């Protein structure tokens, strides 16, 4: 319906350039339109799309709106069909060098509505550079690119974090979906952008149910979708139904009763983290109700070796650094040990480990540099290692570098074009042995982060 209304409004206008296309889009958005829909009981529902009162409806209908614009002016408007799959659109853009504009904030409804126009400009530029017709651009986006990126889906990785989701908060049809969900059910949900594929998702049904309904797994990393009402998104799968745990039972539990979200009756709690201790408390509640907790996913405990008896840098590499990289999702082909790099007047240096390396002579780069030391027990030792690794990272245009020793790891991220000695994340091996510590490091230097290394990383507050 939206597509036809937009087509009828747009087809008569003259669009001779992208500037004209922007003016047309802005006018249609500002003027808005009303859709009518007859429901089963014969009543008619009216929805305002666009204008001052219908910006949320506009972004939710962006597929139909883009279709109407594409049909009216295919040379200037691209078809956008990545509903609730902005992560896939991002992957395609990353792979083929299409510029993705800075994402608008959650509360900026007009900016989110206008975001299509910025995406469209990038797609039209890509189309012109490669001499594609509008139809060929569609074939590229919705046939060639997805097949090019398609890979055999591995089993879900071990869970490093637990998250809380809420069903029914904005739509009572959530209950119907959750009740009917089977082993192969998947859906998008309001989540947390720090979610990683494989994480555990505890589904809570809001009032009038007010109970834990099921446990799911994250099918994707969390991501922002500017055209999704809730902004932060995650796809979930592999549901396991559990015995209903009521709010009264939750509030009476000695572990959960201390949680601020419980004191707030779970208001706005969707996408909030659940600690390992809280998840174990839930499992005990399920067990008391004769639930089969053997079928439920468990948090992964990193299999990192003891470090006290490590006696050399090579042992640090083999017994600590490489096992950590595997826990972060990397495999051996992802890194290069002793990458040769020329610096200064022909001086050759060898960073211990480089991830995402490009070896073109004179133009070498690497996403992440890791330097191993037997120990970093004093401030001078840390400073010396920092300066050495920093010089490699700057030469290789790295997004981050990591110091690894018996005492733990130090992560430095590039911020505002450089690395600051005072800005780092340090974690001991004992902290990395817990799921929360490992998850924190995954967010900064895990394989998923490495793929998106061009995005400006942020240190945790």
Short mmCIF file of C-alpha atoms in Angstrom, two decimals:
data_model
loop_
_atom_site.label_atom_id
_atom_site.label_comp_id
_atom_site.label_asym_id
_atom_site.label_seq_id
_atom_site.Cartn_x
_atom_site.Cartn_y
_atom_site.Cartn_z
CA UNK A 1 0.00 0.00 0.00
CA UNK A 2 2.72 2.48 0.93
CA UNK A 3 4.55 1.69 -2.30
CA UNK A 4 1.54 2.60 -4.45
CA UNK A 5 0.83 5.83 -2.57
CA UNK A 6 4.46 6.94 -2.85
CA UNK A 7 4.59 5.97 -6.53
CA UNK A 8 1.47 8.00 -7.30
CA UNK A 9 2.92 11.03 -5.50
CA UNK A 10 6.42 10.73 -6.98
CA UNK A 11 5.87 9.65 -10.58
CA UNK A 12 4.67 13.03 -11.83
CA UNK A 13 7.64 14.98 -10.50
CA UNK A 14 10.73 15.70 -12.56
CA UNK A 15 13.95 14.23 -11.12
CA UNK A 16 17.04 15.14 -13.12
CA UNK A 17 19.74 14.75 -10.45
CA UNK A 18 20.43 13.36 -7.00
CA UNK A 19 19.80 16.82 -5.59
CA UNK A 20 16.33 16.75 -7.14
CA UNK A 21 15.85 13.25 -5.70
CA UNK A 22 16.71 14.54 -2.24
CA UNK A 23 14.27 17.43 -2.57
CA UNK A 24 11.50 15.05 -3.66
CA UNK A 25 12.18 12.66 -0.80
CA UNK A 26 12.26 15.48 1.75
CA UNK A 27 8.98 16.88 0.44
CA UNK A 28 7.22 13.52 0.56
CA UNK A 29 8.52 12.94 4.09
CA UNK A 30 7.41 16.38 5.30
CA UNK A 31 3.96 16.20 3.71
CA UNK A 32 3.33 12.59 4.75
CA UNK A 33 0.28 10.56 3.82
CA UNK A 34 -2.44 8.49 5.45
CA UNK A 35 -2.98 4.76 4.93
CA UNK A 36 -6.29 3.08 5.66
CA UNK A 37 -6.63 -0.59 6.50
CA UNK A 38 -9.84 -2.55 7.03
CA UNK A 39 -9.64 -5.06 9.86
CA UNK A 40 -11.63 -8.25 10.43
CA UNK A 41 -14.53 -6.65 12.27
CA UNK A 42 -15.15 -4.20 9.43
CA UNK A 43 -13.57 -1.22 11.14
CA UNK A 44 -10.98 0.90 9.37
CA UNK A 45 -7.62 1.77 10.90
CA UNK A 46 -5.84 4.92 9.72
CA UNK A 47 -2.08 5.30 9.95
CA UNK A 48 -0.22 8.57 9.40
CA UNK A 49 3.07 8.00 7.56
CA UNK A 50 5.57 10.85 7.56
CA UNK A 51 4.93 14.43 8.51
CA UNK A 52 5.40 15.56 12.09
CA UNK A 53 3.36 12.70 13.59
CA UNK A 54 4.31 9.73 11.43
CA UNK A 55 8.10 9.51 11.37
CA UNK A 56 8.12 6.17 13.19
CA UNK A 57 5.65 4.74 10.68
CA UNK A 58 7.82 6.06 7.84
CA UNK A 59 10.94 4.22 8.94
CA UNK A 60 8.99 0.99 9.56
CA UNK A 61 7.63 1.17 5.98
CA UNK A 62 10.91 2.06 4.30
CA UNK A 63 10.81 -1.03 2.08
CA UNK A 64 7.49 -0.07 0.52
CA UNK A 65 8.47 3.59 0.30
CA UNK A 66 11.72 2.72 -1.48
CA UNK A 67 9.78 0.46 -3.87
CA UNK A 68 7.43 3.30 -4.81
CA UNK A 69 10.34 5.66 -5.39
CA UNK A 70 12.28 3.05 -7.37
CA UNK A 71 9.31 2.37 -9.65
CA UNK A 72 8.80 6.09 -10.22
CA UNK A 73 12.46 7.11 -10.71
CA UNK A 74 14.75 4.04 -10.94
CA UNK A 75 17.72 6.13 -12.09
CA UNK A 76 17.76 8.06 -8.82
CA UNK A 77 16.27 5.82 -6.11
CA UNK A 78 17.54 2.38 -5.04
CA UNK A 79 15.32 -0.42 -3.79
CA UNK A 80 16.03 -1.19 -0.11
CA UNK A 81 14.91 -4.66 1.02
CA UNK A 82 17.12 -5.32 4.05
CA UNK A 83 14.30 -5.09 6.58
CA UNK A 84 15.67 -5.98 10.05
CA UNK A 85 18.87 -7.09 8.28
CA UNK A 86 21.01 -3.99 8.28
CA UNK A 87 23.86 -6.24 9.40
CA UNK A 88 23.71 -8.03 6.04
CA UNK A 89 23.64 -4.70 4.21
CA UNK A 90 26.71 -3.63 6.19
CA UNK A 91 28.55 -6.85 5.27
CA UNK A 92 27.87 -6.25 1.58
CA UNK A 93 29.04 -2.65 1.82
CA UNK A 94 32.22 -3.67 3.67
CA UNK A 95 33.01 -6.38 1.13
CA UNK A 96 32.51 -4.21 -1.96
CA UNK A 97 33.70 -0.83 -0.72
CA UNK A 98 30.35 0.94 -0.53
CA UNK A 99 30.44 3.85 1.92
CA UNK A 100 28.01 3.49 4.82
CA UNK A 101 27.06 6.85 6.36
CA UNK A 102 27.31 7.42 10.10
CA UNK A 103 24.28 5.83 11.75
CA UNK A 104 21.69 8.18 13.26
CA UNK A 105 20.90 8.08 16.96
CA UNK A 106 17.97 6.12 18.33
CA UNK A 107 15.87 9.15 19.28
CA UNK A 108 16.50 11.06 16.04
CA UNK A 109 13.39 9.91 14.19
CA UNK A 110 13.75 12.38 11.33
CA UNK A 111 17.44 11.54 10.89
CA UNK A 112 16.51 7.87 10.79
CA UNK A 113 13.86 8.58 8.14
CA UNK A 114 16.37 10.62 6.12
CA UNK A 115 18.99 7.89 6.45
CA UNK A 116 17.55 6.10 3.41
CA UNK A 117 18.50 9.14 1.34
CA UNK A 118 22.13 8.89 2.50
CA UNK A 119 22.21 5.15 1.78
CA UNK A 120 20.70 5.84 -1.62
CA UNK A 121 23.44 8.35 -2.44
CA UNK A 122 26.13 5.75 -1.66
CA UNK A 123 24.38 3.09 -3.75
CA UNK A 124 23.90 5.44 -6.70
CA UNK A 125 27.59 6.39 -6.57
CA UNK A 126 28.54 2.70 -6.55
CA UNK A 127 26.19 2.08 -9.48
CA UNK A 128 27.71 4.88 -11.55
CA UNK A 129 31.30 3.86 -10.80
CA UNK A 130 30.65 0.31 -12.02
CA UNK A 131 28.31 1.22 -14.87
CA UNK A 132 25.33 -0.71 -13.53
CA UNK A 133 21.74 -0.18 -14.61
CA UNK A 134 19.12 0.12 -11.83
CA UNK A 135 18.05 -3.46 -12.51
CA UNK A 136 21.67 -4.65 -12.34
CA UNK A 137 22.12 -2.88 -9.01
CA UNK A 138 19.12 -4.86 -7.70
CA UNK A 139 20.60 -8.08 -9.03
CA UNK A 140 23.90 -7.23 -7.34
CA UNK A 141 22.36 -6.39 -3.94
CA UNK A 142 19.82 -9.21 -3.72
CA UNK A 143 21.38 -12.04 -5.72
CA UNK A 144 25.10 -11.78 -6.47
CA UNK A 145 26.32 -10.19 -3.22
CA UNK A 146 24.40 -12.49 -0.82
CA UNK A 147 25.60 -15.55 -2.74
CA UNK A 148 29.15 -14.21 -2.78
CA UNK A 149 29.09 -13.75 1.00
CA UNK A 150 27.17 -16.92 1.74
CA UNK A 151 29.08 -19.51 3.71
CA UNK A 152 28.13 -22.78 5.27
CA UNK A 153 26.78 -21.87 8.68
CA UNK A 154 28.78 -23.39 11.48
CA UNK A 155 27.23 -24.54 14.70
CA UNK A 156 26.64 -21.75 17.16
CA UNK A 157 29.86 -20.90 19.03
CA UNK A 158 30.06 -21.29 22.81
CA UNK A 159 28.14 -18.68 24.79
CA UNK A 160 30.25 -16.01 26.48
CA UNK A 161 27.40 -13.90 27.88
CA UNK A 162 23.74 -14.08 28.97
CA UNK A 163 21.21 -11.41 28.01
CA UNK A 164 17.66 -10.56 29.08
CA UNK A 165 14.95 -10.14 26.41
CA UNK A 166 11.34 -9.06 26.80
CA UNK A 167 8.36 -10.36 24.86
CA UNK A 168 5.05 -8.54 24.54
CA UNK A 169 6.37 -5.13 25.56
CA UNK A 170 5.32 -3.50 22.30
CA UNK A 171 3.23 -6.14 20.59
CA UNK A 172 1.01 -8.82 22.13
CA UNK A 173 1.56 -10.99 19.03
CA UNK A 174 4.96 -11.74 20.58
CA UNK A 175 3.15 -14.16 22.91
CA UNK A 176 1.66 -16.08 19.98
CA UNK A 177 5.05 -16.37 18.30
CA UNK A 178 6.81 -17.49 21.47
CA UNK A 179 4.17 -20.09 22.34
CA UNK A 180 4.29 -21.58 18.83
CA UNK A 181 8.10 -21.47 18.50
CA UNK A 182 9.80 -24.74 17.60
CA UNK A 183 13.37 -25.95 17.27
CA UNK A 184 13.85 -24.20 13.91
CA UNK A 185 12.22 -20.88 14.85
CA UNK A 186 14.18 -17.66 14.34
CA UNK A 187 13.22 -14.03 14.75
CA UNK A 188 14.65 -10.56 15.25
CA UNK A 189 14.34 -8.95 18.68
CA UNK A 190 15.27 -5.83 20.55
CA UNK A 191 18.69 -6.70 21.91
CA UNK A 192 22.08 -5.31 22.79
CA UNK A 193 24.74 -4.41 20.22
CA UNK A 194 27.33 -6.09 22.46
CA UNK A 195 25.63 -9.47 21.98
CA UNK A 196 27.78 -12.02 20.20
CA UNK A 197 26.59 -14.96 18.13
CA UNK A 198 25.99 -17.96 20.38
CA UNK A 199 25.19 -15.93 23.51
CA UNK A 200 22.33 -17.06 25.75
CA UNK A 201 19.06 -15.08 25.67
CA UNK A 202 16.57 -15.36 28.54
CA UNK A 203 13.06 -14.50 27.32
CA UNK A 204 10.75 -12.74 29.76
CA UNK A 205 7.04 -12.26 28.97
CA UNK A 206 5.67 -8.98 30.32
CA UNK A 207 2.35 -8.44 32.13
CA UNK A 208 -0.19 -9.99 32.22
CA UNK A 209 2.06 -13.05 32.05
CA UNK A 210 5.10 -11.79 34.00
CA UNK A 211 7.25 -14.91 33.83
CA UNK A 212 10.36 -16.39 32.26
CA UNK A 213 9.13 -18.15 29.14
CA UNK A 214 12.10 -19.71 27.31
CA UNK A 215 15.84 -19.63 26.69
CA UNK A 216 17.19 -18.83 23.20
CA UNK A 217 20.56 -18.37 21.51
CA UNK A 218 21.84 -15.37 19.57
CA UNK A 219 21.88 -16.28 15.88
CA UNK A 220 23.78 -13.09 14.97
CA UNK A 221 25.94 -10.51 16.66
CA UNK A 222 23.95 -7.56 17.95
CA UNK A 223 23.69 -4.65 15.52
CA UNK A 224 21.96 -1.32 15.01
CA UNK A 225 19.19 -1.19 12.42
CA UNK A 226 18.13 2.44 11.87
CA UNK A 227 14.83 1.25 10.34
CA UNK A 228 13.87 -0.93 13.33
CA UNK A 229 11.74 0.82 15.94
CA UNK A 230 13.95 -0.33 18.84
CA UNK A 231 17.20 0.46 16.96
CA UNK A 232 19.42 -2.22 18.57
CA UNK A 233 18.70 -5.63 17.08
CA UNK A 234 19.64 -9.29 17.36
CA UNK A 235 18.33 -12.39 15.61
CA UNK A 236 17.57 -15.29 17.95
CA UNK A 237 17.08 -19.03 17.41
CA UNK A 238 17.16 -22.48 19.06
CA UNK A 239 14.45 -21.88 21.69
CA UNK A 240 14.09 -24.16 24.71
CA UNK A 241 10.84 -23.90 26.71
CA UNK A 242 11.37 -23.75 30.47
CA UNK A 243 9.10 -23.98 33.53
CA UNK A 244 7.44 -20.63 34.13
CA UNK A 245 9.31 -18.59 36.73
CA UNK A 246 7.10 -15.76 37.98
CA UNK A 247 8.18 -12.29 39.00
CA UNK A 248 7.30 -13.15 42.58
CA UNK A 249 9.73 -16.09 42.47
CA UNK A 250 12.40 -13.95 40.80
CA UNK A 251 12.04 -11.21 43.40
CA UNK A 252 12.29 -13.77 46.24
CA UNK A 253 15.53 -15.29 44.95
CA UNK A 254 18.56 -14.18 47.04
CA UNK A 255 20.63 -13.52 43.90
CA UNK A 256 18.04 -11.89 41.63
CA UNK A 257 16.50 -9.78 44.40
CA UNK A 258 19.68 -7.67 44.43
CA UNK A 259 19.43 -6.87 40.73
CA UNK A 260 18.39 -3.23 40.04
CA UNK A 261 16.24 -4.36 37.09
CA UNK A 262 14.15 -6.51 39.45
CA UNK A 263 13.63 -3.57 41.80
CA UNK A 264 12.41 -1.63 38.72
CA UNK A 265 10.08 -4.54 37.79
CA UNK A 266 12.08 -5.08 34.58
CA UNK A 267 11.09 -1.72 33.09
CA UNK A 268 13.28 -1.19 30.01
CA UNK A 269 15.30 -4.32 30.76
CA UNK A 270 15.31 -5.83 27.26
CA UNK A 271 18.88 -6.24 26.10
CA UNK A 272 20.37 -5.93 29.57
CA UNK A 273 23.13 -8.37 30.65
CA UNK A 274 22.54 -11.26 33.04
CA UNK A 275 25.53 -12.27 35.15
CA UNK A 276 26.83 -15.83 35.33
CA UNK A 277 25.69 -16.00 38.97
CA UNK A 278 22.17 -14.86 38.02
CA UNK A 279 21.93 -17.42 35.23
CA UNK A 280 23.01 -20.20 37.57
CA UNK A 281 20.30 -19.05 40.00
CA UNK A 282 17.75 -19.32 37.18
CA UNK A 283 18.92 -22.85 36.40
CA UNK A 284 18.37 -23.79 40.05
CA UNK A 285 14.83 -22.40 39.87
CA UNK A 286 14.14 -24.40 36.71
CA UNK A 287 15.48 -27.53 38.38
CA UNK A 288 13.26 -27.08 41.43
CA UNK A 289 10.30 -27.12 39.04
CA UNK A 290 11.56 -30.33 37.45
CA UNK A 291 12.80 -28.59 34.35
CA UNK A 292 15.32 -30.45 32.16
CA UNK A 293 18.24 -28.12 32.62
CA UNK A 294 20.46 -30.58 30.77
CA UNK A 295 18.85 -29.25 27.57
CA UNK A 296 19.72 -25.65 28.37
CA UNK A 297 22.84 -23.88 27.08
CA UNK A 298 25.63 -23.14 29.53
CA UNK A 299 28.16 -20.37 29.64
CA UNK A 300 31.52 -21.24 28.16
CA UNK A 301 34.46 -21.31 30.54
CA UNK A 302 37.62 -20.45 28.59
CA UNK A 303 40.11 -23.28 28.48
CA UNK A 304 43.21 -21.21 29.19
CA UNK A 305 46.26 -22.95 30.66
CA UNK A 306 48.06 -22.17 33.89
CA UNK A 307 50.54 -19.36 33.46
CA UNK A 308 52.70 -19.29 36.59
CA UNK A 309 55.33 -21.67 35.19
CA UNK A 310 55.71 -19.93 31.81
CA UNK A 311 59.44 -19.26 31.48
CA UNK A 312 60.03 -17.67 28.05
CA UNK A 313 58.43 -15.42 25.45
CA UNK A 314 57.92 -18.41 23.16
CA UNK A 315 56.03 -20.21 25.92
CA UNK A 316 53.88 -17.11 26.39
CA UNK A 317 53.09 -17.27 22.67
CA UNK A 318 52.33 -21.00 22.57
CA UNK A 319 50.64 -21.50 25.94
CA UNK A 320 48.86 -18.18 26.47
CA UNK A 321 48.62 -15.97 23.39
CA UNK A 322 47.59 -18.54 20.78
CA UNK A 323 44.98 -20.26 23.03
CA UNK A 324 43.52 -16.81 23.75
CA UNK A 325 43.29 -16.03 20.05
CA UNK A 326 41.38 -19.27 19.50
CA UNK A 327 38.98 -18.38 22.31
CA UNK A 328 38.40 -15.06 20.52
CA UNK A 329 37.30 -16.88 17.38
CA UNK A 330 40.51 -16.87 15.33
CA UNK A 331 42.10 -19.84 13.61
CA UNK A 332 45.77 -20.21 12.74
CA UNK A 333 45.39 -18.90 9.18
CA UNK A 334 44.10 -15.59 10.61
CA UNK A 335 47.48 -14.56 12.02
CA UNK A 336 51.10 -14.23 10.89
CA UNK A 337 53.91 -14.80 13.34
CA UNK A 338 57.03 -12.63 12.96
CA UNK A 339 55.63 -10.55 10.11
CA UNK A 340 58.59 -8.86 8.31
CA UNK A 341 58.27 -5.08 8.16
CA UNK A 342 60.75 -2.44 6.96
CA UNK A 343 60.99 0.69 9.13
CA UNK A 344 63.22 3.73 8.92
CA UNK A 345 66.37 3.34 6.83
CA UNK A 346 65.73 -0.17 5.70
CA UNK A 347 65.58 -1.54 9.22
CA UNK A 348 63.66 -4.82 9.31
CA UNK A 349 61.50 -5.60 12.33
CA UNK A 350 59.26 -8.53 13.18
CA UNK A 351 56.06 -7.96 15.18
CA UNK A 352 55.35 -11.16 17.11
CA UNK A 353 51.80 -11.63 15.76
CA UNK A 354 49.78 -9.73 13.15
CA UNK A 355 46.09 -10.30 12.46
CA UNK A 356 44.50 -9.20 9.18
CA UNK A 357 47.89 -8.62 7.60
CA UNK A 358 48.50 -7.26 4.09
CA UNK A 359 52.03 -8.06 2.92
CA UNK A 360 52.39 -5.79 -0.14
CA UNK A 361 55.97 -4.54 0.04
CA UNK A 362 56.18 -0.98 1.27
CA UNK A 363 52.43 -0.86 1.94
CA UNK A 364 52.15 -3.46 4.70
CA UNK A 365 49.18 -3.15 7.07
CA UNK A 366 47.69 -5.21 9.88
CA UNK A 367 44.47 -4.86 11.83
CA UNK A 368 45.86 -5.98 15.18
CA UNK A 369 49.43 -6.34 16.47
CA UNK A 370 50.25 -8.60 19.45
CA UNK A 371 53.57 -8.55 21.30
CA UNK A 372 54.52 -11.31 23.72
CA UNK A 373 56.78 -10.74 26.74
CA UNK A 374 57.80 -13.20 29.44
CA UNK A 375 56.69 -10.77 32.12
CA UNK A 376 55.40 -7.24 32.45
CA UNK A 377 55.69 -6.79 36.18
CA UNK A 378 57.05 -3.24 36.41
CA UNK A 379 55.99 0.11 34.97
CA UNK A 380 59.25 0.32 32.99
CA UNK A 381 58.69 -3.10 31.42
CA UNK A 382 55.16 -2.08 30.39
CA UNK A 383 56.33 1.27 29.01
CA UNK A 384 59.12 -0.33 26.95
CA UNK A 385 56.73 -2.94 25.52
CA UNK A 386 54.13 -0.25 24.84
CA UNK A 387 56.57 1.89 22.86
CA UNK A 388 57.80 -1.08 20.83
CA UNK A 389 54.32 -2.34 19.95
CA UNK A 390 53.03 1.18 19.31
CA UNK A 391 55.75 1.79 16.70
CA UNK A 392 54.71 -1.38 14.88
CA UNK A 393 51.01 -0.48 15.09
CA UNK A 394 51.59 3.03 13.74
CA UNK A 395 53.74 1.75 10.87
CA UNK A 396 51.09 -0.86 9.97
CA UNK A 397 48.10 1.47 10.47
CA UNK A 398 46.65 -0.94 13.03
CA UNK A 399 43.38 -0.34 14.84
CA UNK A 400 44.76 -1.86 18.04
CA UNK A 401 47.72 -3.56 19.64
CA UNK A 402 47.97 -6.00 22.53
CA UNK A 403 50.70 -6.78 25.04
CA UNK A 404 50.65 -10.36 26.33
CA UNK A 405 52.60 -11.65 29.33
CA UNK A 406 52.32 -13.89 32.40
CA UNK A 407 50.57 -11.03 34.20
CA UNK A 408 47.75 -10.84 31.64
CA UNK A 409 46.99 -8.72 28.58
CA UNK A 410 46.94 -4.98 27.85
CA UNK A 411 44.76 -3.75 24.98
CA UNK A 412 45.38 -0.36 23.36
CA UNK A 413 42.92 0.99 20.79
CA UNK A 414 43.57 3.72 18.28
CA UNK A 415 41.59 6.81 19.27
CA UNK A 416 41.55 10.10 17.37
CA UNK A 417 44.41 8.95 15.18
CA UNK A 418 46.75 7.66 17.88
CA UNK A 419 47.36 5.45 20.90
CA UNK A 420 47.43 6.82 24.45
CA UNK A 421 49.58 5.23 27.15
CA UNK A 422 46.92 6.07 29.74
CA UNK A 423 44.05 4.50 27.78
CA UNK A 424 44.08 0.70 27.87
CA UNK A 425 42.22 -2.31 29.15
CA UNK A 426 44.20 -4.70 31.36
CA UNK A 427 42.88 -8.12 32.31
CA UNK A 428 44.67 -10.84 34.27
CA UNK A 429 44.52 -14.48 33.19
CA UNK A 430 42.24 -15.18 36.16
CA UNK A 431 39.79 -12.54 34.86
CA UNK A 432 40.05 -13.93 31.33
CA UNK A 433 39.16 -17.37 32.72
CA UNK A 434 35.62 -16.12 33.42
CA UNK A 435 32.99 -15.70 30.71
CA UNK A 436 32.43 -12.00 31.48
CA UNK A 437 36.13 -11.17 31.14
CA UNK A 438 36.45 -13.06 27.88
CA UNK A 439 33.33 -11.41 26.47
CA UNK A 440 34.71 -7.97 27.29
CA UNK A 441 37.88 -8.74 25.36
CA UNK A 442 35.89 -10.21 22.46
CA UNK A 443 34.11 -6.90 22.03
CA UNK A 444 37.44 -5.11 21.61
CA UNK A 445 39.64 -7.50 19.62
CA UNK A 446 37.53 -10.59 18.81
CA UNK A 447 37.23 -11.85 15.25
CA UNK A 448 33.90 -10.06 14.71
CA UNK A 449 35.50 -6.78 15.77
CA UNK A 450 38.52 -7.43 13.59
CA UNK A 451 36.29 -7.62 10.51
CA UNK A 452 34.95 -4.17 11.31
CA UNK A 453 38.30 -2.66 12.37
CA UNK A 454 37.75 0.49 10.31
CA UNK A 455 34.90 1.50 12.61
CA UNK A 456 36.14 3.72 15.44
CA UNK A 457 36.50 1.47 18.52
CA UNK A 458 35.73 2.74 22.00
CA UNK A 459 37.26 1.73 25.27
CA UNK A 460 34.80 0.70 27.95
CA UNK A 461 33.83 3.48 30.32
#
